[in-house]
Coordinates of C-alpha atoms and ligand atoms in Angstrom, one line a residue:
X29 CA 0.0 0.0 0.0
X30 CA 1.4 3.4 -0.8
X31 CA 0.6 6.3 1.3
X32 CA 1.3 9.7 1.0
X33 CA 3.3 11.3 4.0
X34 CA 2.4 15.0 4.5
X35 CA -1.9 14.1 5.1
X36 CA -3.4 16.1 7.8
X37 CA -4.2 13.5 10.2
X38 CA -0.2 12.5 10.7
X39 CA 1.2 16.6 10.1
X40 CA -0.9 17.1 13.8
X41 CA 0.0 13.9 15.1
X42 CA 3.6 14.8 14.8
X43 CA 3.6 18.2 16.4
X44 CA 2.0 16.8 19.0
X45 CA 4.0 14.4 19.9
X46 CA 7.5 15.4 18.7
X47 CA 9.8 13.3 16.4
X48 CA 9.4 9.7 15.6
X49 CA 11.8 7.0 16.2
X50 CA 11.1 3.7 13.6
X51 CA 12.0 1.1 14.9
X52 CA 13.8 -0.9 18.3
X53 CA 15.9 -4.4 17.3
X54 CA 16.9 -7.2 19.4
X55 CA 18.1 -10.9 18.9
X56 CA 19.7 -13.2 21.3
X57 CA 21.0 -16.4 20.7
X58 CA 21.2 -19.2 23.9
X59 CA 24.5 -21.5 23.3
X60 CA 22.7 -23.8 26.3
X61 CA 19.7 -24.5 24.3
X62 CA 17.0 -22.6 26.5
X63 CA 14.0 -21.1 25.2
X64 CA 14.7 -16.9 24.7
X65 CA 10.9 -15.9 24.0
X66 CA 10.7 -14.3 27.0
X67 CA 14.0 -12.6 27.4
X68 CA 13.1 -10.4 23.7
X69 CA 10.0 -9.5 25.6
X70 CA 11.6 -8.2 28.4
X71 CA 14.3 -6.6 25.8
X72 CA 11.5 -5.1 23.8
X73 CA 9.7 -3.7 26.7
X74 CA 13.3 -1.9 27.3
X75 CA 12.9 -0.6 23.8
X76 CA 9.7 0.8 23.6
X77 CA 10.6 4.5 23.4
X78 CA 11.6 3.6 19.5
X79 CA 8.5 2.4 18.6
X80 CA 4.4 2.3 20.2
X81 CA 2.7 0.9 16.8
X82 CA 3.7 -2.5 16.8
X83 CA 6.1 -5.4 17.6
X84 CA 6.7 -8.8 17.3
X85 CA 8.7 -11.9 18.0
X86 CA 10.3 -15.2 16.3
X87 CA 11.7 -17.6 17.8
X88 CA 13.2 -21.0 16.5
X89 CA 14.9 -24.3 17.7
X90 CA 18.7 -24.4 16.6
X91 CA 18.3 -28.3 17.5
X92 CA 15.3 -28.8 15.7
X93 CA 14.4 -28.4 12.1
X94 CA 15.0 -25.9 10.4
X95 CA 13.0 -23.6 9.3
X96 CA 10.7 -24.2 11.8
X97 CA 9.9 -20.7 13.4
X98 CA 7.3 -20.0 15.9
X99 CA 6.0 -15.6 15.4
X100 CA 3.6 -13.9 17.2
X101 CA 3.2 -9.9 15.9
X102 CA 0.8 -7.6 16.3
X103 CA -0.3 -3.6 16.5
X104 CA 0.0 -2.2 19.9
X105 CA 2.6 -1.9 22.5
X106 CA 4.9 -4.9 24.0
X107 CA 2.0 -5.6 26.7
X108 CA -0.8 -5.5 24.3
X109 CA 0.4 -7.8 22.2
X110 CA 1.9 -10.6 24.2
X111 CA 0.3 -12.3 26.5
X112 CA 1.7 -15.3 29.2
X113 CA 0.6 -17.8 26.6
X114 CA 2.1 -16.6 23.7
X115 CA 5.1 -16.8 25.2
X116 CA 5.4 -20.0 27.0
X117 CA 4.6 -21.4 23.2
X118 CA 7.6 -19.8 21.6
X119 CA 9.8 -22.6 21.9
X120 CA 13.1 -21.9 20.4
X121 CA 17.2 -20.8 21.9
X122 CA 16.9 -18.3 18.9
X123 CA 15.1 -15.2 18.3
X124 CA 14.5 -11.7 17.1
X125 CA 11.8 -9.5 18.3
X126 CA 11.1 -5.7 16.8
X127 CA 9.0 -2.7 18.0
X128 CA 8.0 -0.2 15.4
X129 CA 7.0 3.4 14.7
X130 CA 5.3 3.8 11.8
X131 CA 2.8 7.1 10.1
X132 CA -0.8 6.6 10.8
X133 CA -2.2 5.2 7.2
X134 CA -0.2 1.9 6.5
X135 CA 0.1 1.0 10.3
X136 CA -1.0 -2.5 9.4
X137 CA 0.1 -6.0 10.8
X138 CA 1.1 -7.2 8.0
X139 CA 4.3 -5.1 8.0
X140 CA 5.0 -5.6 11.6
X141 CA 8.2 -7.2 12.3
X142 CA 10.3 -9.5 12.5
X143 CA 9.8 -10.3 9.1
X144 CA 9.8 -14.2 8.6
X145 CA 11.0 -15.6 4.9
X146 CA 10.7 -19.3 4.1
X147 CA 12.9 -20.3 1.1
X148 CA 15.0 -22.8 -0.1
X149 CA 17.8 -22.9 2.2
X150 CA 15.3 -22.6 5.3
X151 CA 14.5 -19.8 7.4
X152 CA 15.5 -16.1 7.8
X153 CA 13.7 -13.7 10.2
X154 CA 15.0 -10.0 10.2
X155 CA 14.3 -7.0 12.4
X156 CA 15.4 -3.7 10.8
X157 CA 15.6 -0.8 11.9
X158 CA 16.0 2.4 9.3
X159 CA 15.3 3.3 6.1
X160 CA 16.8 3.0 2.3
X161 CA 16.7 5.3 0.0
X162 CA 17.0 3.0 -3.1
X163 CA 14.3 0.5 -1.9
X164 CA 11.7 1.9 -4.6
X165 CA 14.3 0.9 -7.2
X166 CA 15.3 -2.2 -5.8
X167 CA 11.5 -3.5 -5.1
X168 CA 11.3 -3.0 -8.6
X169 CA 13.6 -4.7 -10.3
X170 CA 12.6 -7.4 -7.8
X171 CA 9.0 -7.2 -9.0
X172 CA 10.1 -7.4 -12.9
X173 CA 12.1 -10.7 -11.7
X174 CA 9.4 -12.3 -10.4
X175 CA 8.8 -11.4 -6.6
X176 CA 5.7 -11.1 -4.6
X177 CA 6.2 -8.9 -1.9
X178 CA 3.8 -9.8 1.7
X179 CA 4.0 -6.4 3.2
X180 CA 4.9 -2.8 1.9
X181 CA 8.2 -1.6 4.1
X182 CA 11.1 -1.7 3.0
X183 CA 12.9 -4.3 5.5
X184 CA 11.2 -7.4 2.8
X185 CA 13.4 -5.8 0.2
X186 CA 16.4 -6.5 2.1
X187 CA 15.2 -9.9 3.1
X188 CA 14.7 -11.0 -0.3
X189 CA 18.2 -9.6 -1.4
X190 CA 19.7 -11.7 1.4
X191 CA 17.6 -14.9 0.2
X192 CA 18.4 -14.3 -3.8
X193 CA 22.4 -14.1 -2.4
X194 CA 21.8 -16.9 0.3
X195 CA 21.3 -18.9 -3.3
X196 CA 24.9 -18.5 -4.4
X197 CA 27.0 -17.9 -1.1
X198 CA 28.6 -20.4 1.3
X199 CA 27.3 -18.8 4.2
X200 CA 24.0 -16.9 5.6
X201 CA 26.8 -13.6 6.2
X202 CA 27.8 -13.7 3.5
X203 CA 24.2 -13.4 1.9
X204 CA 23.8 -10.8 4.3
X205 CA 27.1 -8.9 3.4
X206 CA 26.2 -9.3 -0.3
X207 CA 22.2 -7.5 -0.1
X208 CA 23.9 -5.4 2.3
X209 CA 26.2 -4.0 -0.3
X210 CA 23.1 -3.6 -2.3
X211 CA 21.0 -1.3 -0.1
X212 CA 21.9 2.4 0.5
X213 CA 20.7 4.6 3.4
X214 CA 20.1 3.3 7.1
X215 CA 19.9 -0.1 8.7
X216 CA 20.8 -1.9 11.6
X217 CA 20.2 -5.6 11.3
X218 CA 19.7 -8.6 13.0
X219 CA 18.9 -11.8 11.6
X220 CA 18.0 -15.0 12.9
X221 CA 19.3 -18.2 10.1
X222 CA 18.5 -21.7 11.7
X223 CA 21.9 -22.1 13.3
X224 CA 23.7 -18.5 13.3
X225 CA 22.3 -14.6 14.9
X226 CA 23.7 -12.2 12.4
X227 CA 24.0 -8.2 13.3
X228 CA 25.2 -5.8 10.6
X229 CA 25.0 -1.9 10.5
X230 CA 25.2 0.1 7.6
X231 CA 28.5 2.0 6.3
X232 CA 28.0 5.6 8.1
X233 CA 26.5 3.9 11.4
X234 CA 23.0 6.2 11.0
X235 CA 21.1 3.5 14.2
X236 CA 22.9 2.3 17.0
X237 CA 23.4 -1.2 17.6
X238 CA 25.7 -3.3 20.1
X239 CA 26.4 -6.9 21.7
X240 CA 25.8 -8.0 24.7
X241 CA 26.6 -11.5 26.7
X242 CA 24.4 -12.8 29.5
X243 CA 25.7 -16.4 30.8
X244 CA 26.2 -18.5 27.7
X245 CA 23.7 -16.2 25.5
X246 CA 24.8 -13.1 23.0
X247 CA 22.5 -10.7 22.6
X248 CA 22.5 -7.8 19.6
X249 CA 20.3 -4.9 19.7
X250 CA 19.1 -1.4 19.2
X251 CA 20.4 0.2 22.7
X252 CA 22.6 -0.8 25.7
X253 CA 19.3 -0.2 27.8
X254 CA 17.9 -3.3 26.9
X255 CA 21.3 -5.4 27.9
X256 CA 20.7 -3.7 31.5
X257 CA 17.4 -4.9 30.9
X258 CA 17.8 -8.2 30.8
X259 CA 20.6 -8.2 33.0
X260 CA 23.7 -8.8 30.4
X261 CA 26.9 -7.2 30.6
X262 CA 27.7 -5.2 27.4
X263 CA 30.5 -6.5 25.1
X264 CA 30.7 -3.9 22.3
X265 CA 29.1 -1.9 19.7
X266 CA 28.7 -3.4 16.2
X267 CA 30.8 -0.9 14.4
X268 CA 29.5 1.3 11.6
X269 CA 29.8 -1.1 8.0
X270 CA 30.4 -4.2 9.9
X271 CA 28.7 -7.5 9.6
X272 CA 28.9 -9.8 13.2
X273 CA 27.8 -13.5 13.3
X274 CA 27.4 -15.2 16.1
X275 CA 27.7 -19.0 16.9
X276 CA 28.8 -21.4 20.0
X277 CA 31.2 -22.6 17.7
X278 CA 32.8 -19.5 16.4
X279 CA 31.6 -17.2 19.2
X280 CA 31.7 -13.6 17.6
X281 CA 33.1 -12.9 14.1
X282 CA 33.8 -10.0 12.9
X283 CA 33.2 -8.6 8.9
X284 CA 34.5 -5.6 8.0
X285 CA 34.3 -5.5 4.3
X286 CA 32.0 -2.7 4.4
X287 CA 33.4 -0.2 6.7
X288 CA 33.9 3.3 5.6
X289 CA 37.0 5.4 6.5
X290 CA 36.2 6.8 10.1
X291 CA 35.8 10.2 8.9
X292 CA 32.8 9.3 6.6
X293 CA 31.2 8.2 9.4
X294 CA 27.7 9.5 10.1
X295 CA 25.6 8.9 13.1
X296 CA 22.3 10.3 13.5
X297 CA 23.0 13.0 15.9
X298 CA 19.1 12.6 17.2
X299 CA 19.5 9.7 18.4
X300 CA 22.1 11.5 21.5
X301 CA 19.4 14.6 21.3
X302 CA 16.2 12.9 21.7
X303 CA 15.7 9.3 20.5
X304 CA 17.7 6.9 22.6
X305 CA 16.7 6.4 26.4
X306 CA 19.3 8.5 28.3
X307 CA 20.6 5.2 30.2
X308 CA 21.9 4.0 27.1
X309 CA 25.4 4.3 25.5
X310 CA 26.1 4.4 22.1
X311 CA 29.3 3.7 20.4
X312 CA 31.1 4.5 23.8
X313 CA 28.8 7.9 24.3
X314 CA 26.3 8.3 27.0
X315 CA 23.2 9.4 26.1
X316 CA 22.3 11.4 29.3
X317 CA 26.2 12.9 29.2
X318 CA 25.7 14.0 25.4
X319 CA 22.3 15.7 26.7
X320 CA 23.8 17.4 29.5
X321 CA 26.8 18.6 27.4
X322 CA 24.2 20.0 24.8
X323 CA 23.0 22.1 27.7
X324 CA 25.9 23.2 29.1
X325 CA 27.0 24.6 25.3
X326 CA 23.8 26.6 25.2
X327 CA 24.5 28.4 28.5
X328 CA 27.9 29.1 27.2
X329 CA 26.3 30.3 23.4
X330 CA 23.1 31.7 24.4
X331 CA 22.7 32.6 28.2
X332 CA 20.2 35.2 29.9
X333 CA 19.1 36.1 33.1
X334 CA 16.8 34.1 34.6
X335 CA 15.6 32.7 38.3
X336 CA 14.8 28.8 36.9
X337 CA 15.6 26.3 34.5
X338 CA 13.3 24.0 33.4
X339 CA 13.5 21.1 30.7
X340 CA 10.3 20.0 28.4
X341 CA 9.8 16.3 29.5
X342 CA 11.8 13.9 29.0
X343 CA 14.5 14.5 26.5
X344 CA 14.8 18.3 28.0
X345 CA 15.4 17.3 31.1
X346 CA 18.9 16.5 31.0
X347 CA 19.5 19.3 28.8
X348 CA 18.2 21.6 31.5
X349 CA 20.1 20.3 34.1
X350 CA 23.7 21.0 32.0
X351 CA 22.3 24.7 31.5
X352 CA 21.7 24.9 35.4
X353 CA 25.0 23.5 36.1
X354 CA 26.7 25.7 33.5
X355 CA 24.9 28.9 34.1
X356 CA 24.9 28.5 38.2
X357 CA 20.6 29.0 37.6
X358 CA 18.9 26.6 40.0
X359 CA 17.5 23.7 38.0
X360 CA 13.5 23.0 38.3
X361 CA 10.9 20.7 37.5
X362 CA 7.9 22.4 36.1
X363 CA 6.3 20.0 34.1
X364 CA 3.7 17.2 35.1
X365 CA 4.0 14.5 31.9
X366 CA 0.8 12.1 32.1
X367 CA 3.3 9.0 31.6
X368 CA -0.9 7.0 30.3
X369 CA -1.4 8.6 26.8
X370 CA -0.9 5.8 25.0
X371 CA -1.5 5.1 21.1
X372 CA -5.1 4.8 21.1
X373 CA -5.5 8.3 22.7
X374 CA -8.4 10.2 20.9
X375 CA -7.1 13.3 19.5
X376 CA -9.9 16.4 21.1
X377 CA -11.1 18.0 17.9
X378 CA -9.8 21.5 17.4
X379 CA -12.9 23.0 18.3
X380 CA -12.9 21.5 21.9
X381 CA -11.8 23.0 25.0
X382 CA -9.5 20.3 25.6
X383 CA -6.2 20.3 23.9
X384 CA -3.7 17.3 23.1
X385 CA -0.7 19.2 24.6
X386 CA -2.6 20.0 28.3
X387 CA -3.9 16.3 28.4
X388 CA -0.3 15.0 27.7
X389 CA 1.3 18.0 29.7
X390 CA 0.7 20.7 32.8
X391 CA 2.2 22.8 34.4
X392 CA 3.4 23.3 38.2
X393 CA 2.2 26.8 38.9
X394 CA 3.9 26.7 42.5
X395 CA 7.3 26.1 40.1
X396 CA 7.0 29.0 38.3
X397 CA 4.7 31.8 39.6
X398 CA 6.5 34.9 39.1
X399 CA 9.9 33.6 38.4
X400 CA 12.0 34.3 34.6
X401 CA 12.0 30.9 33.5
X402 CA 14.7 29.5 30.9
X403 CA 12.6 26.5 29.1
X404 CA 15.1 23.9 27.5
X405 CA 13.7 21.6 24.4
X406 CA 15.0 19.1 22.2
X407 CA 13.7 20.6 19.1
X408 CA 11.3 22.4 17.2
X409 CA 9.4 21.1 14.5
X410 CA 6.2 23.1 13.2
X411 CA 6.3 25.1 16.5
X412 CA 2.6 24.8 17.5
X413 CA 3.6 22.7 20.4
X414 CA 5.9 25.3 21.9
X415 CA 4.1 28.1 20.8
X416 CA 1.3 26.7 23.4
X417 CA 4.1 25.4 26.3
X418 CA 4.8 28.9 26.0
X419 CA 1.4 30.0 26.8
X420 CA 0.9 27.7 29.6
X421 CA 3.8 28.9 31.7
X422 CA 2.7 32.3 31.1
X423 CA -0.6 31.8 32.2
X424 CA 0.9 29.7 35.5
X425 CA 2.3 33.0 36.2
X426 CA 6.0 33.0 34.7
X427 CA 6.8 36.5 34.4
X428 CA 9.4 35.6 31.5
X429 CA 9.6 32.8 29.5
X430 CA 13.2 32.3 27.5
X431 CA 13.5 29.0 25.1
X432 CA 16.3 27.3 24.6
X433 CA 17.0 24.3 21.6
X434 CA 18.8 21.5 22.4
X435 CA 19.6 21.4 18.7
X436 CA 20.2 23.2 15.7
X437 CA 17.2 24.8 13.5
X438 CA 15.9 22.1 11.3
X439 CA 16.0 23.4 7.6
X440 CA 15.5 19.8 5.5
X441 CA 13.9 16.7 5.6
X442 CA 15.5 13.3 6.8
X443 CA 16.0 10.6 4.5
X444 CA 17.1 7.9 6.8
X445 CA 14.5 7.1 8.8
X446 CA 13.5 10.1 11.5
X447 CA 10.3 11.9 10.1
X448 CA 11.4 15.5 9.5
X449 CA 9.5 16.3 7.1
X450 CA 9.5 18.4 3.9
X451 CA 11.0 21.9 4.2
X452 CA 8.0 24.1 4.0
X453 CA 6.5 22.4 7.3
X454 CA 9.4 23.5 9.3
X455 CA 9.1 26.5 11.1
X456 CA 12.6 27.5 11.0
X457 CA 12.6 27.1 7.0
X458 CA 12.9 30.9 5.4
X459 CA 12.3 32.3 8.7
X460 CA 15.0 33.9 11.3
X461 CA 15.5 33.6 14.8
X462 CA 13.9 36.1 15.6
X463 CA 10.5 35.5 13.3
X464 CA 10.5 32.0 15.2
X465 CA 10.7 33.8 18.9
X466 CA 7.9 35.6 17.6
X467 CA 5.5 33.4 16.8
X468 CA 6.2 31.1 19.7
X469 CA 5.3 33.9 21.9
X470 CA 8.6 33.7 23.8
X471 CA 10.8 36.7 25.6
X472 CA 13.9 35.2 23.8
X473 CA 14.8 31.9 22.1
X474 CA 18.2 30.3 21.5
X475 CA 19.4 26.8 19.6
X476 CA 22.3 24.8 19.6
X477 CA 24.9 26.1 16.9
X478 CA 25.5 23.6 14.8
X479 CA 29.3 23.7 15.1
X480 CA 28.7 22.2 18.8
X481 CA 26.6 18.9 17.9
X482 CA 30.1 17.1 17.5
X483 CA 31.5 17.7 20.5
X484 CA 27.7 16.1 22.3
X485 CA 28.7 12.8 20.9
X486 CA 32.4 13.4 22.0
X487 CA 33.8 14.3 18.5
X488 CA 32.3 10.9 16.5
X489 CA 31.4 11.9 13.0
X490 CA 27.8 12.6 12.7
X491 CA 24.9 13.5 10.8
X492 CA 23.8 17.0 10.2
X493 CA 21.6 16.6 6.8
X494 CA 18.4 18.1 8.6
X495 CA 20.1 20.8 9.9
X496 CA 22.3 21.9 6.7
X497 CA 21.5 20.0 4.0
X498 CA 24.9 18.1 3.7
X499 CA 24.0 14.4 3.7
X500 CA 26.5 11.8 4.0
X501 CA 24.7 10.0 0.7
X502 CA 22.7 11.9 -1.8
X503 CA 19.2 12.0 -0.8
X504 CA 17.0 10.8 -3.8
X505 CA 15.9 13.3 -6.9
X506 CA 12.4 12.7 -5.8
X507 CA 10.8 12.7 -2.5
X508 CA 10.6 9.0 -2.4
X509 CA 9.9 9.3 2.0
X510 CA 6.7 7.3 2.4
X511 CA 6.4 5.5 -0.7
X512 CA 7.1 2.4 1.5
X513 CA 6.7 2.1 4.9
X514 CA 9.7 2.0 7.1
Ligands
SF4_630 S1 19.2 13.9 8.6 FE1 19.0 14.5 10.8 S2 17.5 13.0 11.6 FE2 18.2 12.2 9.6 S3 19.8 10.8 10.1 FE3 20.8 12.8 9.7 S4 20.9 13.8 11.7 FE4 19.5 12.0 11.9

């Protein structure tokens, strides 16, 4: 099913509730033979944050036959979806589970993940998380060659690549290596074969992913979060362009055809501003210390006077609290989240009283009655969201309200899997600073300068191609976002 991104229904949708995340990975592999179904729950529950529409799980017997894989998926969140007895019959020391984010219209089951492919050699299931920016071509060629495709994301395109290779390659890796060399834009990977758990990250490292070790079982997944999770120690990351396979005979083994220079690098600086939970590390970078940093750069770049600073939940929290300590301005909570408003929230109508961002959202009037209040967010999309946060502290009697952006203005659309979208939805497109303070009703705001983002993620190369335009691979001619699902 093709969609079309920019429909009403998912422009409001995403000012409410900020940026998207698509997608959380995780695979685990028991050398002792015991049944994993319920460790990717617990692992998935861990990485909820990336993804509320819907999740799955595959498991399979390495002992048994193969290609024999027991999936449940479905739409909803970890605990909708699974219950006791699902799990107790996934039998299997093997397994991959996914949760994902996708845009309102193809939110269907049958693209949930992990996707499961039967062909000749057996078995593959494969979580991805990211998004290609050749899969329209590839699907296509695939489709003139024959194909049927189950589901409309772009993950089956990648699993059918690794099955066409599988056909002509001594190993499952090397399949995977092969398709991988075929795809262009962002992935992280895991994939389960009958007897091997297989990780691999694209080139410029866009998503995180890392390995982890509990007893006598490797794990490989989206965020160190879910290791802590589950209780397993963290081994490594899987490096940007490398391939990992993992087996009790050859433990971990390393590929690293694909690897870029370091340089070339480019990690998706959101995922340090705002995706990633902040008790997660990624490629040897807190989270929460990246957050804290970004803070502490805007109190150095952008201070003012002020009696309070207070961070947007969550993601502004930390940033707050690296302004306070920066600035010396006692740091202050000011902001009651309702932690409930799940995915099957009903939206109030415009013309109701009630609005999206005071259900999700109030404020603590005894906070910030009469103080100058310095309000730290991660980012800024279309603006009506802090144009009314804004309001609200006002009207709980702040006598000043100054905003401060834990990032840089966003000025173009993402291309590798984050849903900025197209440039005239942005509010910072053709506008200055200034026009932006403005219409967001603030006394002053500030951002990040771009030069900074580096030094959050303690000078790895990054991503800046929503910021500046300069993407580490050239977008696509056409605006080919949301022709599949991601
Ligand atoms: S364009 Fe922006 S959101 Fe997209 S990968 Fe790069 S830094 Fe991340």
């Amino acid at each position: 099913m093709y969609r079309t991104m920019y429909d009403e229904t998912i422009d409001t949708r995403l000012e409410e509730t900020g940026l998207k995340e698509e997608c959380g990975v995780f695979g685990i592999y028991d050398f002792d033979g015991n049944d994993v179904a319920s460790t990717v729950y617990y692992g998935l529950f861990a990485l909820q944050h990336r993804g509320q529409e819907s999740c799955g799980i595959a498991v399979s017997e390495t002992n048994g036959p193969k290609g024999k894989v027991t999936s449940h998926k479905g739409m909803g969140l970890v605990n909708e979806v699974f219950e006791p007895e699902h799990l107790e019959q996934m039998k299997g020391d093997i397994g991959v589970g996914h949760v994902r984010y996708s845009t309102a219209g193809a939110s269907t089951r049958e693209n949930a993940q992990p996707l499961v492919l039967n062909y000749v050699k057996g078995t593959l299931a494969l979580a991805h998380n990211g998004n290609l920016i050749n899969a329209v071509k590839l699907r296509h060629d695939l489709e003139y060659t024959g194909a049927i495709f189950q589901t409309t994301i772009d993950s089956e395109v990648i699993a059918y690549h690794i099955a066409r290779e599988r056909l002509n390659t001594k190993t499952v890796e090397d399949a995977v290596n092969r398709a991988c060399q075929k795809i262009e834009g962002a992935y992280s990977l895991v994939v389960m074969s009958p007897r091997k758990l297989i990780g691999a990250r694209d080139p410029f490292g866009f998503k995180p992913l890392c390995i982890g070790k509990r007893e006598n079982s490797y794990i490989i997944t989206s965020e160190t979060c879910a290791l802590d999770t589950i209780g397993a120690e963290f081994v490594r990351d899987v490096l940007p362009g490398e391939t990992v396979t993992i087996t009790p005979d050859g433990g971990i083994v390393s590929d690293l055809s694909r690897a870029l220079p370091n340089e070339q690098e480019a990690r998706c600086i959101f995922e340090y501003i705002y995706f990633a939970r902040p008790d997660s590390h990624i490629d040897g970078v807190s989270v929460y210390a990246s957050r804290i940093q970004a803070g502490r750069f805007l109190a150095m770049d952008s201070s003012v006077e002020a009696d309070l600073v207070v961070g947007v939940p969550e993601s502004g929290n930390a940033a707050a609290l690296g302004y306070s300590l920066q600035s010396g301005i006692p740091y202050g909570t000011a902001f009651v989240k309702n932690g409930y408003v799940g995915r099957t929230f009903i939206k109030p109508k415009q013309s109701s009283r009630e609005s999206s961002v005071k259900v999700k959202l109030n404020v603590l009037k005894e906070a910030v009655d009469g103080k100058r209040v310095i309000m730290i967010d991660d980012s800024i999309v279309r603006g009506t969201t802090s144009d009314r946060i804004v309001r609200m502290l006002r009207e709980a009697g702040a006598s000043q309200v100054h905003v401060r952006i834990s990032s840089p203005p966003f000025l173009w659309p993402c291309y590798f899997g984050t849903d900025v979208p197209a440039r005239e939805q942005l509010i910072a497109y053709n506008r200055s600073v200034e026009e932006i303070r403005e219409l967001i009703g603030a006394d002053s705001l500030g951002y990040l300068d771009i030069g900074r983002l580096r030094g959050m993620a303690n000078g790895l190369p990054i991503c800046t191609g929503c910021f500046n335009g300069n993407y580490p691979i050239a977008p696509p001619t056409e605006d080919i976002r949301g022709q599949y699902e991601k």
